[in-house]
Coordinates of C-alpha atoms in Angstrom, one line a residue:
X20 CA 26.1 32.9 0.9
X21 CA 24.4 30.0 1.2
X22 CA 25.3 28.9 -2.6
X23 CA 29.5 29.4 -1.3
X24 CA 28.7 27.3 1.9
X25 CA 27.5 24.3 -0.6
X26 CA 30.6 24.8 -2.5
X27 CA 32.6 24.9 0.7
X28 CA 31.1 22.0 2.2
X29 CA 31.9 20.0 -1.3
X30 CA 35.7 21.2 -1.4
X31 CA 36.1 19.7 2.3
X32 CA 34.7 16.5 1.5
X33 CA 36.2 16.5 -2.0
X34 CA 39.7 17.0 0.4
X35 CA 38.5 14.0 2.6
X36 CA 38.0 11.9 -0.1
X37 CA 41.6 11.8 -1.6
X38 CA 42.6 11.2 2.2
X39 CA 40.5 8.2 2.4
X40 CA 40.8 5.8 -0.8
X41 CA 38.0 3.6 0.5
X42 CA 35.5 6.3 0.5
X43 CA 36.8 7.7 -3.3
X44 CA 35.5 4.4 -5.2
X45 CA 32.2 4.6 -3.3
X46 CA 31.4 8.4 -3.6
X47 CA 31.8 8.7 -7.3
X48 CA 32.2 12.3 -8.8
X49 CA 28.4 12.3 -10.4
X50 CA 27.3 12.0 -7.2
X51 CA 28.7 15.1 -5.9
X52 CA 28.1 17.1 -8.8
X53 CA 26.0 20.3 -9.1
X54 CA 24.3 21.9 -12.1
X55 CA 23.0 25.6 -12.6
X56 CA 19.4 24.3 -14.1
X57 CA 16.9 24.6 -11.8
X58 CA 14.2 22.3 -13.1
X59 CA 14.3 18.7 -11.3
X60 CA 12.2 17.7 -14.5
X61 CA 14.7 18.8 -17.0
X62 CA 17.7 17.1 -15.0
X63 CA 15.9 13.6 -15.5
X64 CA 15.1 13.8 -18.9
X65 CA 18.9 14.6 -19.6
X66 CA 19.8 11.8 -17.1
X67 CA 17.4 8.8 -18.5
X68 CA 18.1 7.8 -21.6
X69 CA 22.2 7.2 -20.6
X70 CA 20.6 5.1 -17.3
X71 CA 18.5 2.7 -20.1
X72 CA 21.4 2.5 -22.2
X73 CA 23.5 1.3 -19.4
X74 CA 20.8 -0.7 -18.3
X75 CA 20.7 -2.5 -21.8
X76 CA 24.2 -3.1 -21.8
X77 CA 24.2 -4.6 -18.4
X78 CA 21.7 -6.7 -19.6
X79 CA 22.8 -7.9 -22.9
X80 CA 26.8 -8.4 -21.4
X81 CA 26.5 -9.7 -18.2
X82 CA 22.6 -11.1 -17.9
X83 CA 24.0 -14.7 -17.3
X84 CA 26.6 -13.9 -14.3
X85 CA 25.1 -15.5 -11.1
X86 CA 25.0 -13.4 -7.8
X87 CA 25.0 -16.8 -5.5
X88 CA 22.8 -19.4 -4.4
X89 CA 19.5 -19.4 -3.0
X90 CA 19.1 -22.1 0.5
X91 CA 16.7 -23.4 1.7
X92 CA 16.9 -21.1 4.5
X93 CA 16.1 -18.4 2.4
X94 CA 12.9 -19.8 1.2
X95 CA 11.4 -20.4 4.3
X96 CA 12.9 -17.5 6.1
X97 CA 11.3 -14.8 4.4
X98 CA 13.7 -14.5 1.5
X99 CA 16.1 -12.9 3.9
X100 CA 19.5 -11.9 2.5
X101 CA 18.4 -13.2 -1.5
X102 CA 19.7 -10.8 -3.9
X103 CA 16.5 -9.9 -6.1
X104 CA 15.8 -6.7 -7.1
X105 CA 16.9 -3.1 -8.5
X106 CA 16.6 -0.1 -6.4
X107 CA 18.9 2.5 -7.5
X108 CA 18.3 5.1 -4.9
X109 CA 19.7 3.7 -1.6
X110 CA 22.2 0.9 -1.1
X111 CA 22.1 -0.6 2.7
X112 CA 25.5 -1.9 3.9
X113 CA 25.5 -4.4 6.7
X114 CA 28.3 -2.2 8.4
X115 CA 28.3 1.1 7.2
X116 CA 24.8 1.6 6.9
X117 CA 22.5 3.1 4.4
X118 CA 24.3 5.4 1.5
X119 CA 22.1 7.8 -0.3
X120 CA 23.5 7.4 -3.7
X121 CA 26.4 6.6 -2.7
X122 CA 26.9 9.2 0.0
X123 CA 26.7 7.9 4.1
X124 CA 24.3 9.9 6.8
X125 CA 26.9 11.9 8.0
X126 CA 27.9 13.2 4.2
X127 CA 24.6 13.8 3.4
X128 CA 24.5 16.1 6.7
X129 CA 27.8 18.1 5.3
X130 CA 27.6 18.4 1.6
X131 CA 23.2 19.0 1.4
X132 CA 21.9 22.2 1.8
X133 CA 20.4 23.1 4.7
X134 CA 18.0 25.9 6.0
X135 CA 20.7 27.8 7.9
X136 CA 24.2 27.3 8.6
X137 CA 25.2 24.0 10.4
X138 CA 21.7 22.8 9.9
X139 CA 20.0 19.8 9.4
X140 CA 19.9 18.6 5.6
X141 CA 16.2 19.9 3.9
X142 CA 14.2 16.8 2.6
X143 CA 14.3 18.2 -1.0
X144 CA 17.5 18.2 -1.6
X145 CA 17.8 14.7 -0.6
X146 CA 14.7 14.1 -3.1
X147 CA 16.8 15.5 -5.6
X148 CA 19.9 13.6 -4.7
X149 CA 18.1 10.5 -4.6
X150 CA 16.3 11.2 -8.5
X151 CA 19.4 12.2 -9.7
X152 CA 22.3 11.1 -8.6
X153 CA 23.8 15.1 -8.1
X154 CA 24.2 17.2 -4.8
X155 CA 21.9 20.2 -5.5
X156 CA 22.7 23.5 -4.6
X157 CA 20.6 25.8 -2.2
X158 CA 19.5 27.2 -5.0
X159 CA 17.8 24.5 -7.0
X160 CA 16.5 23.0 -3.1
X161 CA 14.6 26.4 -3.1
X162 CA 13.1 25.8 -6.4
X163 CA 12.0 22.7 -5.5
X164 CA 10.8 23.2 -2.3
X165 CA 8.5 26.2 -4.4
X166 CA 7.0 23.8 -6.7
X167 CA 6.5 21.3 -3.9
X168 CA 4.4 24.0 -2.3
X169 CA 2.7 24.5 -5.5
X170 CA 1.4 21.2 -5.6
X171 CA 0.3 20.8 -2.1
X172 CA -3.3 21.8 -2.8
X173 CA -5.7 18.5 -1.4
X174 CA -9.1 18.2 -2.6
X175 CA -12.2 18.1 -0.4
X176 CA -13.2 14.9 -1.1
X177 CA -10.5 13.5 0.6
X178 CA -10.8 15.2 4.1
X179 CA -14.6 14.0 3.0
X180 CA -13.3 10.1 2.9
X181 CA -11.3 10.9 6.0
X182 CA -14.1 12.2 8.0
X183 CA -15.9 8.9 7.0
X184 CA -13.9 6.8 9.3
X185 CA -14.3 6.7 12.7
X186 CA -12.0 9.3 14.7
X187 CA -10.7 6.5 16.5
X188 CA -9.8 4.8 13.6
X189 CA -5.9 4.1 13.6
X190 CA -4.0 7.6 12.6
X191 CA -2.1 4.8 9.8
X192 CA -5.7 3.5 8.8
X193 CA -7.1 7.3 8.3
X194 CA -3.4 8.0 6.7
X195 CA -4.0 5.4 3.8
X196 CA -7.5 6.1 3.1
X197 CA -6.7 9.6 2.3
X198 CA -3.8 8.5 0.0
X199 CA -6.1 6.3 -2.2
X200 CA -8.8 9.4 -2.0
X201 CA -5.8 11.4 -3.8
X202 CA -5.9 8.6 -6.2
X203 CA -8.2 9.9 -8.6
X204 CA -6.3 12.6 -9.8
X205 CA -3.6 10.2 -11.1
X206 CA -1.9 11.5 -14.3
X207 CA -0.5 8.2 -14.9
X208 CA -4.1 6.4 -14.6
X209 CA -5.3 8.8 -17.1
X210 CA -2.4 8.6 -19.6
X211 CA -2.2 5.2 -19.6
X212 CA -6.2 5.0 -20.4
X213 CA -5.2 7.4 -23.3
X214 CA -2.7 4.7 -24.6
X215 CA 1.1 6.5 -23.5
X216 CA 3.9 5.0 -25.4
X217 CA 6.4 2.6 -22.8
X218 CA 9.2 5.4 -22.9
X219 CA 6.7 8.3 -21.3
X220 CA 5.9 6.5 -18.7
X221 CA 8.0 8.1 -16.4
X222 CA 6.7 11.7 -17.1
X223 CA 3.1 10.9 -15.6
X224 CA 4.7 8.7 -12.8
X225 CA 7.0 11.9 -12.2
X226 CA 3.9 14.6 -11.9
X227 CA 1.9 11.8 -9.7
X228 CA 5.1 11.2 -7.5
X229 CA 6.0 14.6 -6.8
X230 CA 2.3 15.8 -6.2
X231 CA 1.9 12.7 -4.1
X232 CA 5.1 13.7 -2.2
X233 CA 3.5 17.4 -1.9
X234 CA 0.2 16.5 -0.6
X235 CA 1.8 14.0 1.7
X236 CA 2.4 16.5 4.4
X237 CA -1.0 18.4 4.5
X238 CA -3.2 14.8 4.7
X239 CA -1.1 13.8 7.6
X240 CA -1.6 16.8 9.4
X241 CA -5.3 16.5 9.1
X242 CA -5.4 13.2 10.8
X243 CA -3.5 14.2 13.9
X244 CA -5.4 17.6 14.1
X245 CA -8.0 15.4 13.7
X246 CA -7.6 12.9 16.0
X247 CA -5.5 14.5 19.0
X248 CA -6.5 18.6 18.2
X249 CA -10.4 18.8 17.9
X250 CA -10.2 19.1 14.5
X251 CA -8.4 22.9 14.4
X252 CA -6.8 22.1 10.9
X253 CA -3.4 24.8 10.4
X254 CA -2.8 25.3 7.3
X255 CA 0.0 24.9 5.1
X256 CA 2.6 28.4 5.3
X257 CA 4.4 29.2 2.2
X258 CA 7.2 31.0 3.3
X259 CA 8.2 27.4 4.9
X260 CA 10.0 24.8 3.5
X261 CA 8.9 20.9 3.2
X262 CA 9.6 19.8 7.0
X263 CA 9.4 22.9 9.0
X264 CA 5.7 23.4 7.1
X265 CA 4.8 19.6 8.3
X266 CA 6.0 20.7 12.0
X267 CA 3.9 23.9 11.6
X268 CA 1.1 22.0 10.2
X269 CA 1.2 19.4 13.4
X270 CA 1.0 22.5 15.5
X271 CA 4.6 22.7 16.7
X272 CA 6.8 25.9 15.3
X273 CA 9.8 25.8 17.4
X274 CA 13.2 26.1 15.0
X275 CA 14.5 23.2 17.0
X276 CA 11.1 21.0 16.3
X277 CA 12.0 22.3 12.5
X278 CA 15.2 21.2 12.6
X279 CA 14.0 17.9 14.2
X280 CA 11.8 17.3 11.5
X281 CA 13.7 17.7 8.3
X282 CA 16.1 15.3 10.2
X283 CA 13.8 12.9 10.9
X284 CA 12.1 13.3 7.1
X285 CA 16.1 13.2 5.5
X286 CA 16.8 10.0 7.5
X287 CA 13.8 8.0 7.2
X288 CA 13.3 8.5 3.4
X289 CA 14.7 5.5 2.0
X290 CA 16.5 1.9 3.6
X291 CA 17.1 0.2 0.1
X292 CA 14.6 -1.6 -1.7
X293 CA 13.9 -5.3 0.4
X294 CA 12.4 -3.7 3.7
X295 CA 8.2 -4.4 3.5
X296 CA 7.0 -0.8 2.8
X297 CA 9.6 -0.4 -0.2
X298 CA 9.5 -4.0 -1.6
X299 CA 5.7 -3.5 -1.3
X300 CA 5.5 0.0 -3.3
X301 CA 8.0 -1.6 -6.0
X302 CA 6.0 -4.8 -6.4
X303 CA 2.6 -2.9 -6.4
X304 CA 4.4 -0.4 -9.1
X305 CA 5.8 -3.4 -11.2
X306 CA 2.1 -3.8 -12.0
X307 CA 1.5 -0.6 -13.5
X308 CA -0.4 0.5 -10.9
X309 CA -0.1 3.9 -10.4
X310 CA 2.0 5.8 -8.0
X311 CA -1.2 6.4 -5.3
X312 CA -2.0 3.4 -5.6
X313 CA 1.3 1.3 -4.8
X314 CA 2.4 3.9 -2.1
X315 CA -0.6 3.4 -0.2
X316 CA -0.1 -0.3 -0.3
X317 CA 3.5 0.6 0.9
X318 CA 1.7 2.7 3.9
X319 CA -0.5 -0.8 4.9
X320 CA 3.1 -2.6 5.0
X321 CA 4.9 -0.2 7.0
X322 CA 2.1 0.0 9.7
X323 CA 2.7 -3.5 10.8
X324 CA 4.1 -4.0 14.2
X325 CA 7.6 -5.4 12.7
X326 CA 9.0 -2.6 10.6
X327 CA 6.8 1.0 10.5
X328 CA 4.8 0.1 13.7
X329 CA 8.2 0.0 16.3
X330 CA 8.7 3.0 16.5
X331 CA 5.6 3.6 18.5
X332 CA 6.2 0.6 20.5
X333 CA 9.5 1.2 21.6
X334 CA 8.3 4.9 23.4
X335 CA 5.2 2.8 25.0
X336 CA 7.7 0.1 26.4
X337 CA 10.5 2.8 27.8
X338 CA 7.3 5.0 29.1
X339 CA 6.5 1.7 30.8
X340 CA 10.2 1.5 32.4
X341 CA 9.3 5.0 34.1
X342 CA 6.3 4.1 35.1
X343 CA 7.0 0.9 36.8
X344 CA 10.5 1.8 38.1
X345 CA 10.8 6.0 37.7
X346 CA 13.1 8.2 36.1
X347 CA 15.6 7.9 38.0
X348 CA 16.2 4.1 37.6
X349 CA 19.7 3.0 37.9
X350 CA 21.8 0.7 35.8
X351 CA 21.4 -2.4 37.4
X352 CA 17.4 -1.6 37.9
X353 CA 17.4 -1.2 34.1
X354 CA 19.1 -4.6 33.5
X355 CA 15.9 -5.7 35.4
X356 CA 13.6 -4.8 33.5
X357 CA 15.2 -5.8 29.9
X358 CA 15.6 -9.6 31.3
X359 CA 12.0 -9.0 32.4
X360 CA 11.2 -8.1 29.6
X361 CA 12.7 -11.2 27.3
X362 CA 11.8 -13.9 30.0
X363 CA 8.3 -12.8 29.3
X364 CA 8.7 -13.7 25.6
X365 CA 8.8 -10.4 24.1
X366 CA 11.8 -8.5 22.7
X367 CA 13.0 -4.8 23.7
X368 CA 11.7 -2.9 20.8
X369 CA 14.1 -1.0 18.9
X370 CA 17.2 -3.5 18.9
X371 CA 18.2 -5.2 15.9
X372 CA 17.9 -5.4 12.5
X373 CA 17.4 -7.7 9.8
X374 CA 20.6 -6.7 7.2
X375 CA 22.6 -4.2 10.1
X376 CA 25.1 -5.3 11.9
X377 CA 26.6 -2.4 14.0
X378 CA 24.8 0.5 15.2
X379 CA 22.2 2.1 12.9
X380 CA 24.1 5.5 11.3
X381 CA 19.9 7.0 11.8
X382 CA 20.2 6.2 15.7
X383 CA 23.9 7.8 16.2
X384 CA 22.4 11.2 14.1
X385 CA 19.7 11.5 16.4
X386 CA 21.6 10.8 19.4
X387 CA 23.8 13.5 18.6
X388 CA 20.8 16.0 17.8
X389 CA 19.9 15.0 21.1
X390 CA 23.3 15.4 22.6
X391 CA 22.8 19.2 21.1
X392 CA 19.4 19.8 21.9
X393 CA 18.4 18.1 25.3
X394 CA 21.2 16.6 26.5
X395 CA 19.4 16.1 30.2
X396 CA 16.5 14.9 29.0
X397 CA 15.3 12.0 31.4
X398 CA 14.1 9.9 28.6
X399 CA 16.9 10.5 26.3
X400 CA 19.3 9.8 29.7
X401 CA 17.1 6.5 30.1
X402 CA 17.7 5.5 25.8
X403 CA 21.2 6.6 26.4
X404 CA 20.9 3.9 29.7
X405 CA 20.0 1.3 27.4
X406 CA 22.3 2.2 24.4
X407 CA 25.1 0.5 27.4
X408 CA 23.0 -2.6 28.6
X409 CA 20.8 -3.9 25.9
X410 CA 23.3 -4.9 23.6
X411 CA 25.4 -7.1 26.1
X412 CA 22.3 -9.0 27.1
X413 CA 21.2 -9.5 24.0
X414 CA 24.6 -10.9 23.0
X415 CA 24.7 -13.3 26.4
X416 CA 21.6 -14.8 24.8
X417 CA 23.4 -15.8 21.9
X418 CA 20.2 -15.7 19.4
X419 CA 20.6 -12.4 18.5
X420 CA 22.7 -11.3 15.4
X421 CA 22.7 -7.5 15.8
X422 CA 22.3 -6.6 19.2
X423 CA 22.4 -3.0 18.4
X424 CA 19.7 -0.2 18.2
X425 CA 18.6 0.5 15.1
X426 CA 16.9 4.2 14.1
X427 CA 13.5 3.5 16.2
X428 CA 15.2 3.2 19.8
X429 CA 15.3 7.1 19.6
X430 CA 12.9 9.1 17.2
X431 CA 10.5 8.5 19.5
X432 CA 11.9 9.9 22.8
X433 CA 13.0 13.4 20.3
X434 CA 9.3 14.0 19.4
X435 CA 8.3 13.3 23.0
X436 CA 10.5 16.0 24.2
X437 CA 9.2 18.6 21.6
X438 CA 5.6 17.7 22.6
X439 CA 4.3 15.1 19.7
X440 CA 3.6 12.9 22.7
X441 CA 1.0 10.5 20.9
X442 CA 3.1 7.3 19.7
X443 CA 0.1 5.7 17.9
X444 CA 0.9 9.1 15.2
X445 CA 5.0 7.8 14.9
X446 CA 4.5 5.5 12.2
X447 CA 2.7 8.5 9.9
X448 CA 5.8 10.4 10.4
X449 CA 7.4 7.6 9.0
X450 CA 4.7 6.9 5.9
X451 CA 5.1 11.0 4.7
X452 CA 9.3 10.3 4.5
X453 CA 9.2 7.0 3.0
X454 CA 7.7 8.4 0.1
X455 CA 10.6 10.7 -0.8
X456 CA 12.3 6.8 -1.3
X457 CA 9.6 4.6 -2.9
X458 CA 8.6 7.5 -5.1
X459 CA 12.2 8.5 -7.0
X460 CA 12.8 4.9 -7.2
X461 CA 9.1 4.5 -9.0
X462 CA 10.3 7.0 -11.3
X463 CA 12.9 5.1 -12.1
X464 CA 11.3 2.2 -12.6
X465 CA 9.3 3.0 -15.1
X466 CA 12.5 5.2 -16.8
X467 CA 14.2 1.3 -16.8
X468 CA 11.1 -0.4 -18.0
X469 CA 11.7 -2.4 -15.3
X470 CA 9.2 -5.5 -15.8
X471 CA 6.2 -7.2 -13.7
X472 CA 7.6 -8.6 -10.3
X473 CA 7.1 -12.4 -10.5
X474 CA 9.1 -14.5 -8.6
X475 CA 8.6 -18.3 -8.4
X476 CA 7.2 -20.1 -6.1
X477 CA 7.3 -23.5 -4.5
X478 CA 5.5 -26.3 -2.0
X479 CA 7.2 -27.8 1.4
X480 CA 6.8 -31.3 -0.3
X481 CA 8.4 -29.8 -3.4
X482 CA 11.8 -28.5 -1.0
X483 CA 11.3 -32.0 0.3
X484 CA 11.7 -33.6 -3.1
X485 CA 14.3 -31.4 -4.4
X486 CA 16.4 -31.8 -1.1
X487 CA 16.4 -35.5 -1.1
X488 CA 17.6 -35.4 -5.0
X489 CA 20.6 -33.4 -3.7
X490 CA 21.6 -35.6 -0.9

């Protein structure tokens, strides 16, 4: 059944396409294809070598074509909006949002198999999406989700190097210290020592990446049981699947809290390749560093209080709403408190973004979850509250350039309501999904041959120099 509600789900959006011309030349028919092998492995080996010849001829044809000009602006602000890398997994439009290989949130949601009917998309098939390029069917999900299992085994040592650190230690801090205590079991690192040829790489970075992804789950659930639990370590369940185990792990087995969390994994996998954590694990990668290795430098970028970090800051600041004005605060209250807030010289966490510029396809999937779930919820009323006057204010100020929320105004108040009530945790959440993204494109990378990252740099007096010489 399940196998005939994938092939029904493809068929309606296959119709939708040829009703929508716009949406044909972005969905292309590879990306909607589905295969009868099983093996992930397999499917890449088939699908590589026609990726580097197209790579070679994009090289060789068109290496010389410019893709614009680099300011001054761009230099000094951060290398915002410079086009400067590959990163073949996710392409972030400034309107539409983040496609998955092509395919938008809300497709991913219809055509991906789920783990009943009208669910929420399982984190392994978007895995398999995003390594190759295919919709999978329920049927090769399963087999992956099995071999994900199979891998999941973590070795003392680690919970060794976690118990080290203080348990007040950051749950981020204890997160990534486990991660590089998983490092010595790198295949990579050990076939590299061995002297691999250039065209294996991949095939080491694949069995680190997907025992990496495995593992993810079970070390992250040891901090918080850790941390917030007294230590009463649940262990992994095998009849479950990638997120409902996490959820059942963390101690929460509601369906709805298992739904929740393969939404929240699905969504928060991958935002294209120039955000810190993914830049980070790409530049680490371009190195040769192993896959451990660069995704635990990912984990030290995304815990900063400007990308993985606001997602814990935005439930502190709303919880801080309630508790200065109550629940029941009314519109022109709320108005209050956001100019407040910015005449204070901070910003309203979980508004903006640095490429969108519309309303963040994540935020509108998990307000509708919410809508569906718990609809009177008096923080999601209060986010919904803000969702109406944020936005306005920000766009009086005239400094602002997306006003709207992006996908950490409301994770946050969804895994409040199901009872994972400790924000400092949000951002490991975050670090186990993000390495369904950074880890497929790794494989990649080293499929491409993709080369050290080494961009040039420059001094203020040389910008000085060079903009006088223009003028």
């Amino acid at each position: 059944m399940a196998f005939f509600r994938g092939v029904s789900a493809l068929s309606k959006l296959r119709s939708r396409l040829v009703q929508q011309p716009s949406l044909t030349s972005t969905v292309r028919w590879l990306q909607i294809e589905t295969s009868s092998d099983l093996d992930l492995h397999s499917q890449l080996k088939e699908l590589i070598p026609e990726r580097q010849e197209r790579l070679k001829k994009l090289k060789s044809e068109h290496g010389k074509v410019q893709l614009g000009n680099i300011t001054v602006d761009m230099v000094l602000g951060g290398m915002r909006g410079m086009t400067g890398m590959l990163w073949e997994t996710s392409l972030l439009d400034p309107d539409e949002g983040i496609r998955f290989r092509g395919l938008s949130i809300p497709e991913c949601q219809k055509v991906l198999p789920a783990a009943k009917p009208d669910g929420e998309p399982l984190p392994e098939g978007l895995l398999w999406l995003l390594l190759t390029g295919k919709v999978p069917t329920k049927g090769q999900v399963d087999a992956l989700s099995k071999e994900l299992r199979s891998r999941a085994a973590v070795p003392d040592h680690v919970y060794k190097a976690i118990d080290a650190l203080p348990v007040s230690a950051h749950p981020m801090t204890q997160f990534t210290t486990g991660v590089m205590a998983l490092q010595v079991q790198s295949e990579f690192q050990k076939a590299y020592e061995k002297g691999i040829s250039k065209s294996k790489y991949w095939e080491p970075t694949y069995e680190d990446s997907l025992s990496l992804i495995a593992q993810l789950p079970v070390v992250a659930a040891y901090v918080y049981r850790r941390i917030y639990k007294n230590g009463q370590v649940i262990p992994k369940d095998d009849s479950l699947d990638y997120g409902a185990n996490f959820s059942n792990m963390l101690g929460f087995d509601s369906p709805e809290m298992y739904e929740l969390m393969r939404l929240y994994i699905t969504i928060h996998s991958d935002h294209e390749g120039g955000n810190v954590s993914a830049h980070t694990g790409h530049l680490v990668a371009s190195a040769l560093s192993d896959p451990y290795l660069s995704f635990a430098a990912a984990l030290n970028g995304l815990a900063g209080p400007l990308h993985g970090l606001a997602n814990q800051e935005v439930l502190l600041w709303i919880k801080s709403v309630v508790d200065e004005v109550g629940e029941n605060i009314t519109t022109e209250q709320l108005k209050d408190y956001v100019w407040k807030t910015l005449n204070s010289g901070k910003v309203v966490p979980g508004f903006g973004h640095g490429v969108l510029r519309k309303t963040d396809p994540r935020y509108m999937c998990q307000r509708e979850f919410a809508l569906k779930h718990l609809p009177k919820d008096p923080l999601f009323q209060l986010v919904s509250k803000l969702y109406e006057v944020v936005p306005p204010i920000l766009t009086e100020l005239g400094k602002v350039k997306n006003p709207w929320p992006n996908v950490d105004a409301h994770s946050g108040v969804l895994l409040n309501y199901y009872g994972l009530t400790e924000a400092r945790y949000f951002t490991v959440l975050f670090g186990v999904s993000r390495s369904i993204g950074i880890c497929s494109q790794l494989i990649w990378d080293r499929a491409l041959g993709l080369p050290l990252e080494r961009p040039k740099s420059v001094t203020m007096e040389w910008l000085e120099n060079h903009c006088k010489k223009s003028a």
